[in-house]
Coordinates of C-alpha atoms in Angstrom, one line a residue:
M13 CA 0.0 0.0 0.0
K14 CA 1.3 3.4 -0.9
K15 CA 1.3 6.5 1.4
V16 CA -0.2 9.7 0.1
K17 CA -1.6 12.9 1.6
G18 CA -5.2 12.9 2.8
S19 CA -6.3 15.2 0.0
K20 CA -4.7 12.9 -2.6
A21 CA -6.3 9.9 -1.0
L22 CA -9.7 11.5 -1.2
I23 CA -9.4 12.3 -4.9
E24 CA -8.0 8.8 -5.7
L25 CA -11.0 7.3 -3.9
L26 CA -13.5 9.4 -5.8
K27 CA -11.8 8.3 -9.1
H28 CA -11.8 4.7 -7.9
H29 CA -15.6 4.9 -7.5
G30 CA -16.1 6.4 -11.0
T31 CA -16.9 10.0 -9.9
E32 CA -17.2 12.3 -13.0
C33 CA -18.6 15.4 -11.3
V34 CA -18.4 17.1 -7.9
F35 CA -21.2 19.6 -7.2
G36 CA -20.5 22.3 -4.6
I37 CA -19.4 25.5 -3.1
P38 CA -15.8 25.5 -1.7
G39 CA -14.6 27.4 1.4
A40 CA -11.5 27.7 3.5
T41 CA -11.9 24.2 4.9
E42 CA -11.8 22.7 1.4
I43 CA -8.6 24.5 0.1
F44 CA -6.5 21.4 0.0
F45 CA -9.3 19.3 -1.5
M46 CA -9.8 21.9 -4.2
E47 CA -6.1 22.1 -4.9
E48 CA -5.9 18.4 -5.5
L49 CA -9.1 18.5 -7.6
E50 CA -7.5 21.1 -9.9
R51 CA -4.9 18.5 -10.8
T52 CA -7.6 16.0 -11.7
P53 CA -9.2 17.0 -15.0
E54 CA -11.2 13.8 -15.3
I55 CA -13.4 15.0 -12.4
K56 CA -15.4 18.1 -13.2
F57 CA -16.2 20.6 -10.5
I58 CA -19.7 22.2 -10.9
L59 CA -19.8 25.4 -8.9
A60 CA -23.2 26.8 -7.8
L61 CA -24.0 30.1 -6.0
N62 CA -26.4 28.5 -3.5
E63 CA -26.5 25.1 -1.7
M64 CA -30.0 24.5 -3.0
V65 CA -28.6 24.5 -6.5
C66 CA -25.7 22.2 -5.5
V67 CA -28.1 19.6 -4.0
G68 CA -30.7 19.9 -6.7
A69 CA -28.1 19.3 -9.4
A70 CA -26.6 16.5 -7.5
E71 CA -30.0 14.8 -7.0
G72 CA -30.8 15.1 -10.7
Y73 CA -27.5 13.6 -11.6
G74 CA -27.7 10.7 -9.1
R75 CA -31.2 9.8 -10.2
A76 CA -30.5 9.9 -13.9
K77 CA -27.1 8.2 -13.6
G78 CA -28.2 5.5 -11.2
K79 CA -25.0 5.9 -9.1
P80 CA -23.9 8.2 -6.3
A81 CA -23.6 11.9 -7.0
V82 CA -20.8 13.6 -5.1
L83 CA -21.6 16.8 -3.3
N84 CA -19.2 19.2 -1.5
L85 CA -20.6 21.4 1.3
H86 CA -18.7 24.0 3.3
T87 CA -18.9 23.3 7.1
G88 CA -21.9 23.9 9.3
P89 CA -23.5 26.7 7.3
G90 CA -23.3 24.8 4.1
M91 CA -25.0 21.8 5.6
A92 CA -27.7 23.9 7.1
A93 CA -28.4 25.7 3.8
A94 CA -28.6 22.3 1.9
M95 CA -31.1 20.7 4.3
P96 CA -34.4 21.4 2.4
L97 CA -33.4 19.5 -0.8
L98 CA -31.4 16.9 1.1
L99 CA -34.7 16.0 2.8
N100 CA -36.1 15.3 -0.7
A101 CA -33.1 13.2 -1.5
K102 CA -33.4 11.2 1.7
Y103 CA -37.1 10.4 1.3
G104 CA -36.6 9.9 -2.4
K105 CA -33.8 7.4 -1.8
V106 CA -31.3 9.2 -4.0
P107 CA -27.7 7.9 -3.9
M108 CA -25.4 10.7 -2.9
V109 CA -22.1 11.0 -1.2
I110 CA -21.7 14.4 0.7
L111 CA -18.3 15.5 1.7
V112 CA -18.4 18.3 4.3
G113 CA -15.4 20.4 5.1
Q114 CA -14.9 20.8 8.8
N115 CA -12.6 23.1 10.8
D116 CA -9.2 22.0 12.0
T117 CA -9.5 19.3 14.7
R118 CA -7.1 21.3 16.9
L119 CA -9.6 24.2 17.0
L120 CA -12.9 22.4 17.4
V121 CA -12.8 22.5 21.2
K122 CA -12.9 26.3 20.9
D123 CA -16.1 26.4 18.8
P124 CA -14.4 28.3 16.0
Q125 CA -16.2 30.2 13.3
L126 CA -17.6 28.1 10.4
S127 CA -17.7 24.9 12.4
G128 CA -20.6 23.2 14.0
D129 CA -22.0 19.8 14.9
I130 CA -22.2 18.7 11.3
V131 CA -23.2 15.1 12.1
S132 CA -26.1 16.1 14.3
M133 CA -27.3 18.6 11.6
A134 CA -27.0 16.0 8.9
K135 CA -28.7 13.0 10.6
P136 CA -32.3 14.1 10.0
V137 CA -31.7 14.5 6.2
V138 CA -29.3 11.7 5.3
K139 CA -29.2 7.9 5.6
W140 CA -25.9 7.9 7.6
A141 CA -23.5 10.6 8.8
T142 CA -20.0 10.5 10.4
E143 CA -17.1 12.8 11.2
I144 CA -13.6 11.4 11.1
H145 CA -10.6 12.6 13.2
R146 CA -7.7 10.7 11.7
G147 CA -6.4 11.0 8.1
Q148 CA -6.1 7.2 8.0
D149 CA -9.9 6.9 8.4
I150 CA -10.5 8.7 5.0
P151 CA -10.5 5.4 2.9
V152 CA -12.7 3.6 5.4
A153 CA -15.3 6.4 5.6
V154 CA -15.4 7.2 1.9
N155 CA -15.6 3.5 0.8
R156 CA -18.4 3.0 3.3
A157 CA -20.2 6.1 2.1
F158 CA -20.3 4.9 -1.5
K159 CA -21.4 1.4 -0.3
M160 CA -24.2 2.8 1.9
A161 CA -25.4 5.3 -0.7
M162 CA -26.1 2.4 -3.1
Q163 CA -27.1 -0.3 -0.7
P164 CA -30.9 -0.7 -0.6
P165 CA -32.6 1.4 0.6
M166 CA -30.4 3.9 -1.3
G167 CA -29.9 7.4 0.0
P168 CA -27.6 10.3 0.7
V169 CA -24.7 9.9 3.2
A170 CA -22.5 12.5 4.8
V171 CA -18.8 12.4 5.8
S172 CA -17.4 15.4 7.7
I173 CA -13.7 15.8 7.1
P174 CA -11.6 18.3 9.2
S175 CA -9.3 20.4 7.0
D176 CA -6.0 19.3 8.7
L177 CA -6.6 15.7 7.8
M178 CA -6.0 16.6 4.2
N179 CA -2.3 17.0 5.0
E180 CA -1.9 13.8 7.0
E181 CA -0.2 10.8 5.5
V182 CA -2.6 8.1 4.6
Q183 CA -2.1 4.4 3.6
L184 CA -4.2 3.9 0.5
D185 CA -5.2 0.5 -0.8
L186 CA -7.2 0.7 -4.1
R187 CA -8.5 -2.7 -4.9
S188 CA -10.3 -3.3 -8.1
L189 CA -14.1 -3.0 -7.6
P190 CA -16.9 -4.8 -9.4
P191 CA -19.8 -2.8 -10.6
Y192 CA -22.4 -1.8 -8.0
G193 CA -24.5 -4.9 -7.5
Y194 CA -26.4 -4.4 -4.3
N195 CA -29.8 -6.2 -4.5
A196 CA -32.6 -6.6 -2.1
G197 CA -33.3 -10.1 -3.4
R198 CA -36.3 -11.8 -5.0
G199 CA -38.6 -11.7 -2.0
D200 CA -39.9 -14.4 0.3
S201 CA -41.5 -17.2 -1.7
H202 CA -44.2 -17.7 0.9
Q203 CA -45.2 -14.1 0.8
I204 CA -45.2 -14.1 -3.0
A205 CA -47.5 -17.2 -2.9
H206 CA -49.8 -15.4 -0.4
A207 CA -49.9 -12.3 -2.8
K208 CA -50.9 -14.6 -5.6
S209 CA -53.7 -16.1 -3.5
L210 CA -55.1 -12.7 -2.6
I211 CA -55.0 -11.6 -6.3
L212 CA -56.8 -14.7 -7.4
Q213 CA -59.6 -14.1 -4.9
A214 CA -60.0 -10.4 -5.7
E215 CA -62.8 -9.1 -7.9
N216 CA -61.9 -5.4 -7.9
P217 CA -58.1 -5.0 -7.2
V218 CA -56.5 -1.6 -7.5
L219 CA -52.8 -0.9 -8.1
L220 CA -51.0 2.1 -6.5
V221 CA -47.6 2.7 -7.9
Q222 CA -44.9 5.1 -6.6
E223 CA -41.3 6.1 -7.3
G224 CA -39.8 2.9 -6.2
V225 CA -40.8 1.5 -9.6
A226 CA -38.6 4.1 -11.4
R227 CA -35.8 3.6 -8.9
A228 CA -35.8 -0.2 -9.6
R229 CA -36.2 0.3 -13.3
A230 CA -39.2 -1.9 -13.1
L231 CA -41.7 -0.2 -15.4
A232 CA -42.0 -3.0 -17.9
E233 CA -42.7 -5.5 -15.2
T234 CA -45.2 -3.1 -13.5
V235 CA -47.2 -2.6 -16.8
K236 CA -47.3 -6.4 -17.4
F237 CA -48.4 -7.0 -13.8
A238 CA -51.2 -4.5 -14.2
E239 CA -52.4 -6.1 -17.4
L240 CA -52.4 -9.6 -15.9
L241 CA -54.6 -8.2 -13.1
G242 CA -56.8 -6.0 -15.3
A243 CA -56.6 -3.5 -12.4
P244 CA -56.9 0.3 -12.5
V245 CA -53.5 2.0 -11.9
Y246 CA -53.1 5.1 -9.9
Q247 CA -49.8 7.0 -9.4
I248 CA -49.2 9.0 -6.2
W249 CA -49.3 12.7 -7.1
M250 CA -45.6 13.6 -6.9
G251 CA -44.1 10.3 -7.9
D252 CA -42.1 9.7 -11.1
V253 CA -43.2 6.2 -12.0
N254 CA -43.9 7.2 -15.6
F255 CA -46.7 4.6 -16.1
P256 CA -47.8 5.2 -19.7
V257 CA -50.5 7.9 -19.7
R258 CA -52.3 6.5 -22.7
H259 CA -52.5 3.0 -21.2
P260 CA -56.2 2.2 -20.9
Q261 CA -55.8 1.0 -17.3
Y262 CA -54.0 4.2 -16.1
R263 CA -56.3 6.4 -14.0
G264 CA -53.9 9.3 -13.4
D265 CA -52.4 10.9 -10.4
I266 CA -54.1 10.5 -7.0
D267 CA -53.4 12.4 -3.8
S268 CA -53.6 10.2 -0.7
T269 CA -55.2 13.2 1.2
S270 CA -58.1 13.4 -1.2
P271 CA -61.7 12.1 -1.0
Q272 CA -61.0 10.4 -4.3
M273 CA -58.5 8.0 -2.6
V274 CA -61.2 7.0 -0.1
R275 CA -63.7 6.4 -2.9
V276 CA -61.2 4.3 -4.9
L277 CA -60.3 2.1 -1.9
C278 CA -64.0 1.7 -0.8
E279 CA -64.8 0.4 -4.3
S280 CA -61.9 -2.2 -4.2
D281 CA -61.4 -5.5 -2.5
L282 CA -57.6 -5.6 -2.8
L283 CA -55.0 -2.8 -2.7
I284 CA -51.5 -3.5 -4.2
E285 CA -49.0 -0.8 -3.4
I286 CA -45.6 -0.9 -5.1
G287 CA -42.5 1.1 -4.3
G288 CA -43.4 3.9 -1.8
Q289 CA -44.9 5.1 1.4
L290 CA -48.4 4.0 2.2
F291 CA -50.7 6.7 3.6
N292 CA -48.0 9.0 4.9
D293 CA -49.8 12.3 4.8
A294 CA -50.3 14.0 8.2
F295 CA -53.7 15.5 7.3
Y296 CA -55.4 12.5 5.9
S297 CA -58.7 13.5 7.4
D298 CA -60.8 10.7 6.0
A299 CA -58.7 7.8 7.2
E300 CA -61.7 6.6 9.3
A301 CA -63.6 6.1 6.1
L302 CA -61.2 3.4 4.8
P303 CA -62.7 -0.1 4.7
E304 CA -61.3 -2.1 7.6
A305 CA -61.3 -5.4 5.8
L306 CA -59.4 -4.2 2.7
P307 CA -56.5 -6.6 2.1
V308 CA -53.2 -4.9 1.3
V309 CA -50.2 -6.2 -0.6
Q310 CA -47.1 -4.0 -0.4
I311 CA -43.9 -4.5 -2.3
D312 CA -40.7 -2.5 -1.6
D313 CA -37.0 -3.0 -1.2
D314 CA -37.0 -0.9 2.0
P315 CA -38.3 -2.9 5.1
W316 CA -39.0 0.5 6.9
E317 CA -41.8 1.2 4.4
L318 CA -43.6 -2.1 4.8
G319 CA -46.6 -1.7 7.1
K320 CA -45.2 1.5 8.5
N321 CA -48.5 3.5 8.5
F322 CA -51.2 1.0 7.7
P323 CA -51.8 -2.8 8.4
V324 CA -50.4 -4.9 5.6
D325 CA -51.7 -8.4 5.0
C326 CA -48.8 -9.3 2.6
P327 CA -45.6 -7.3 2.9
I328 CA -42.9 -8.4 0.4
Q329 CA -39.4 -7.1 0.8
G330 CA -37.2 -7.5 -2.2
D331 CA -36.0 -6.0 -5.5
I332 CA -39.2 -4.6 -7.0
R333 CA -38.4 -5.7 -10.6
E334 CA -37.5 -9.3 -9.5
V335 CA -40.5 -9.6 -7.2
L336 CA -42.9 -8.5 -10.0
A337 CA -41.1 -10.8 -12.5
E338 CA -41.7 -13.7 -10.1
L339 CA -45.4 -12.8 -9.6
N340 CA -45.9 -12.3 -13.3
G341 CA -44.6 -15.7 -14.1
L342 CA -47.0 -17.3 -11.6
L343 CA -50.0 -15.3 -12.7
E344 CA -49.5 -16.0 -16.4
K345 CA -50.4 -19.6 -15.7
E346 CA -53.8 -18.8 -14.1
Y347 CA -56.4 -19.1 -16.8
D348 CA -59.3 -18.0 -14.6
L349 CA -57.5 -14.8 -13.7
A350 CA -56.9 -14.2 -17.4
E351 CA -60.6 -14.4 -18.1
K352 CA -61.5 -12.0 -15.2
A353 CA -58.6 -9.6 -16.1
A354 CA -59.8 -9.4 -19.8
K355 CA -63.3 -8.4 -18.7
R356 CA -61.9 -5.7 -16.3
R357 CA -59.5 -4.4 -19.0
K358 CA -62.5 -4.0 -21.4
L359 CA -64.4 -1.9 -18.9
L360 CA -61.4 0.2 -18.1
A361 CA -60.6 0.8 -21.7
A362 CA -64.1 2.2 -22.3
E363 CA -63.8 4.4 -19.3
S364 CA -60.4 5.6 -20.4
E365 CA -61.7 6.5 -23.9
R366 CA -64.4 8.7 -22.3
Q367 CA -61.8 10.4 -20.1
Q368 CA -59.5 11.1 -23.0
E369 CA -62.3 12.5 -25.0
A370 CA -63.3 14.8 -22.1
L371 CA -59.6 15.9 -21.8
S372 CA -59.3 16.6 -25.5
N373 CA -62.5 18.7 -25.4
K374 CA -61.1 20.7 -22.4
I375 CA -57.8 21.3 -24.2
E376 CA -59.6 22.5 -27.3
A377 CA -61.9 24.8 -25.3
E378 CA -59.0 26.4 -23.5
K379 CA -56.4 26.6 -26.3
N380 CA -56.8 30.4 -26.9
R381 CA -57.0 31.6 -23.3
Q382 CA -54.9 34.5 -22.0
P383 CA -53.1 34.1 -19.7
V384 CA -52.1 30.7 -21.1
A385 CA -54.2 27.8 -19.8
V386 CA -52.3 25.0 -18.2
T387 CA -54.0 22.5 -20.6
A388 CA -52.7 24.5 -23.6
L389 CA -49.2 24.7 -22.1
M390 CA -49.0 20.9 -21.5
A391 CA -50.5 20.2 -24.9
G392 CA -47.7 22.3 -26.4
V393 CA -45.1 20.5 -24.4
S394 CA -46.5 17.1 -25.5
A395 CA -46.4 18.1 -29.2
A396 CA -42.7 19.1 -28.8
M397 CA -41.6 15.9 -27.1
T398 CA -39.3 13.5 -28.9
D399 CA -37.9 10.1 -28.0
K400 CA -34.9 11.9 -26.7
T401 CA -36.7 14.3 -24.4
Y402 CA -36.4 14.1 -20.6
I403 CA -38.6 16.3 -18.5
V404 CA -37.9 17.6 -15.0
D405 CA -41.1 18.7 -13.4
D406 CA -41.3 21.2 -10.4
C407 CA -44.5 23.0 -11.4
W408 CA -46.6 21.6 -8.5
S409 CA -50.0 23.0 -9.3
S410 CA -49.7 22.0 -12.9
S411 CA -48.1 18.6 -12.4
A412 CA -51.3 16.6 -12.6
M413 CA -52.2 18.2 -16.0
L414 CA -48.6 17.5 -17.2
R415 CA -49.1 13.8 -16.3
A416 CA -52.5 13.7 -17.8
I417 CA -51.4 15.0 -21.2
V418 CA -47.7 14.2 -21.7
D419 CA -47.1 10.5 -22.2
F420 CA -43.9 9.0 -20.7
K421 CA -42.9 5.5 -21.5
D422 CA -39.7 4.8 -19.6
E423 CA -38.5 5.2 -16.0
K424 CA -35.9 7.8 -16.8
S425 CA -37.9 10.3 -18.9
L426 CA -39.6 12.2 -16.0
Y427 CA -38.1 13.5 -12.8
R428 CA -40.2 15.1 -10.1
P429 CA -39.6 16.2 -6.5
R430 CA -40.1 13.2 -4.2
N431 CA -41.5 12.7 -0.7
G432 CA -39.4 15.3 1.1
G433 CA -41.8 18.0 -0.2
S434 CA -39.4 20.9 -0.7
I435 CA -39.8 23.1 -3.8
G436 CA -36.8 24.3 -5.7
F437 CA -35.5 21.0 -7.3
G438 CA -36.6 21.7 -10.9
L439 CA -34.1 24.2 -12.3
P440 CA -30.9 22.7 -10.8
G441 CA -32.2 19.1 -11.1
G442 CA -32.4 19.7 -14.9
L443 CA -28.7 20.6 -15.0
G444 CA -27.9 17.4 -13.1
V445 CA -30.0 15.2 -15.5
K446 CA -28.3 16.8 -18.5
L447 CA -24.8 16.3 -17.1
A448 CA -25.7 12.6 -16.5
C449 CA -27.3 12.1 -19.9
P450 CA -25.7 14.6 -22.3
E451 CA -27.2 12.7 -25.3
K452 CA -30.8 13.6 -24.1
E453 CA -32.7 16.8 -24.5
V454 CA -33.7 18.1 -21.0
L455 CA -36.8 20.3 -20.6
V456 CA -37.5 21.7 -17.2
L457 CA -41.0 22.8 -16.1
S458 CA -40.9 24.9 -12.9
G459 CA -43.5 27.0 -11.1
D460 CA -42.5 30.5 -10.3
G461 CA -42.5 29.7 -6.5
S462 CA -40.1 26.8 -7.1
A463 CA -37.9 28.8 -9.5
A464 CA -37.6 31.6 -7.0
W465 CA -36.0 29.2 -4.5
S466 CA -33.2 28.2 -6.9
M467 CA -32.9 31.1 -9.4
Q468 CA -29.1 31.1 -9.0
T469 CA -29.2 28.1 -11.3
F470 CA -29.2 30.4 -14.3
W471 CA -25.6 31.4 -13.4
T472 CA -24.4 27.8 -13.2
A473 CA -26.2 26.9 -16.4
A474 CA -24.6 29.8 -18.2
H475 CA -21.1 29.3 -16.7
Y476 CA -20.9 25.7 -17.9
R477 CA -23.0 26.3 -21.0
I478 CA -25.3 23.4 -20.1
P479 CA -28.0 23.3 -22.8
V480 CA -31.2 22.9 -20.8
I481 CA -34.5 24.4 -21.9
M482 CA -36.2 25.9 -18.8
I483 CA -39.9 26.7 -18.8
I484 CA -41.1 28.7 -15.8
T485 CA -44.9 29.0 -15.4
N486 CA -45.4 32.5 -14.0
N487 CA -48.8 33.0 -12.3
G488 CA -47.7 35.3 -9.5
T489 CA -49.0 33.0 -6.7
Y490 CA -48.5 29.9 -4.7
R491 CA -51.3 28.2 -6.6
Q492 CA -50.7 24.8 -5.1
V493 CA -51.2 26.1 -1.6
K494 CA -54.5 27.7 -2.7
T495 CA -55.6 24.4 -4.1
V496 CA -55.0 22.6 -0.8
R497 CA -56.7 25.5 1.0
K498 CA -59.8 25.0 -1.1
R499 CA -59.8 21.3 -0.3
I500 CA -59.6 21.9 3.4
L501 CA -61.9 24.9 3.8
G502 CA -64.4 23.9 1.1
D503 CA -66.2 26.6 -0.9
Y504 CA -63.8 29.5 -0.3
P505 CA -63.5 32.8 -2.4
L506 CA -60.3 31.8 -4.2
N507 CA -60.2 34.8 -6.6
E508 CA -59.4 37.1 -3.7
P509 CA -55.9 37.7 -2.4
H510 CA -54.7 35.1 0.1
L511 CA -52.4 36.0 3.0
G512 CA -48.9 34.9 2.2
M513 CA -49.8 33.2 -1.1
E514 CA -49.4 36.1 -3.6
I515 CA -46.0 36.8 -5.3
D516 CA -47.3 39.3 -7.8
N517 CA -46.5 42.7 -6.3
P518 CA -44.0 43.0 -7.8
V519 CA -44.3 40.3 -10.4
I520 CA -40.9 38.5 -10.7
S521 CA -39.3 38.9 -14.1
F522 CA -37.4 35.6 -14.5
M523 CA -36.4 36.8 -18.0
A524 CA -34.6 39.7 -16.5
L525 CA -33.0 37.6 -13.8
A526 CA -31.8 35.0 -16.4
K527 CA -30.3 37.6 -18.7
S528 CA -28.4 39.2 -15.8
M529 CA -26.8 35.8 -15.3
G530 CA -26.0 35.0 -18.9
V531 CA -29.1 33.0 -20.0
S532 CA -31.1 34.1 -23.0
G533 CA -34.7 33.3 -23.7
C534 CA -38.2 34.7 -24.3
Q535 CA -41.5 35.3 -22.7
V536 CA -44.7 33.6 -23.9
H537 CA -48.2 35.2 -23.5
K538 CA -50.1 33.1 -26.0
A539 CA -50.1 29.3 -26.3
V540 CA -49.5 29.5 -30.1
E541 CA -46.1 31.1 -29.3
L542 CA -44.8 28.1 -27.3
S543 CA -43.8 25.8 -30.3
K544 CA -41.6 28.5 -31.7
A545 CA -40.1 29.2 -28.3
I546 CA -39.1 25.6 -27.7
E547 CA -37.6 25.4 -31.2
N548 CA -35.6 28.5 -30.5
G549 CA -34.4 26.8 -27.3
R550 CA -33.3 23.7 -29.2
N551 CA -31.4 25.8 -31.8
C552 CA -29.7 27.8 -29.1
K553 CA -27.5 24.9 -28.0
E554 CA -27.0 26.7 -24.6
P555 CA -29.3 27.2 -21.6
Y556 CA -32.5 28.9 -22.6
L557 CA -35.4 30.2 -20.6
I558 CA -39.1 30.3 -21.7
E559 CA -41.2 32.3 -19.2
V560 CA -44.8 31.5 -19.7
F561 CA -47.5 33.6 -18.1
V562 CA -50.2 31.1 -17.1
E563 CA -53.6 31.3 -15.6
N564 CA -54.1 31.7 -11.9
R565 CA -57.0 29.4 -11.3
P566 CA -56.8 26.9 -8.5
D567 CA -58.3 23.5 -9.3

């Protein structure tokens, strides 16, 4: 084993694990790390002006790449500023290795400036956190971090490294590593058999899919499973499963806090939930209306999620793709199920046709509205999609319409904020997805509230000339909050101003902000202008902003 300085050991370990990018903001505690990184051209440093941008870009990269993104944060203040989007990454199970510069170990007892209890700060928003105090522990901590980030359930991990360790001598053993191959297994055979039994008994099963399907790259198996059951398929509102919108069994996004969820479950005799949290919303006011005898099958690679909030008759822990493949193989042999499923599929197809016709009529009726109707915006986005287009969605109040109109056919073509619930992911997340998949066209859809959280993204996009098309839906309000308020308070005068929900005085000019940071673009006031705007963005070959002034009408 060779001996090298801690900073060199850290860089060599990053290279060893296939790191291509480091996202972050450096400070005094990262001087030696940055000096060594300057000598390593194969690892690109992506500088942002705000930790929200750093984390959002790293999350987009990690989700699209399917391996740990590396994030550099500067001491306690950097960790504190990063926490909102790190919470998204934790609950979204995004693989991420976070290196946090800490003050010199010889000073920590004195509570120096720019220090802090980084591990305690990190623990609520990461899967695992540690601080090391010997240079020789760098290889152990970093190797463990990469392992834990990828080991199911995946997630962000944090390693706090005091600056003086960068100059200590470290023994470095770089063994050849196989590709990441952590797997939660095929699932318990008895539980799979139990699930099969419940399915065969059911007359009205319902399928609830969440982001674990995308994480496991199990969309094809999920679609086949749905077809074998002939069951209606719902996707939790902010998930990114990408179940085909045009599939006759797809019933759209559903919010687990809504009366619709209660109706769906009361009409069913079996709930099958795949890849996510089951009834995790704090204000689920109609929980008492749920049928007590409803059997539940839950499939996930994370044992924490199984039966966490709701009694589960058949919990199956395992790799989602492998569990579904096993179940599909068993169900294909059941001829009685095939006959029942065919009848259910026929009824669902007729209902789907009626829903699509109603949606088409709505799009046609609203196509010339000013400000631009959300239906018209999403119809324009759908028309502009190609097989190479990936969409990053952070336009919360318009997301359901996006999912109703724009069809996605694979797990990697749509990225949305996950269960952490923080806004601000969209703009930086688009940069990360593009860096991970440079061969794809990346189109970001962000609400004005979300964009305001991470508007410094414009600078990073321009600085590195990352060709992402950013569409910001500017309606001058927190429309999603109004929508929830209407649901809670009932018939409420929503056309009047709402305390703390209006951001229209003054109206933010994202076009002016973008231009001040080096990003060109245009403003769209009519739906017919959108096609040309997107084409201009494509031809630009650099980051491009399209600011669309959309209607302010809560659903």
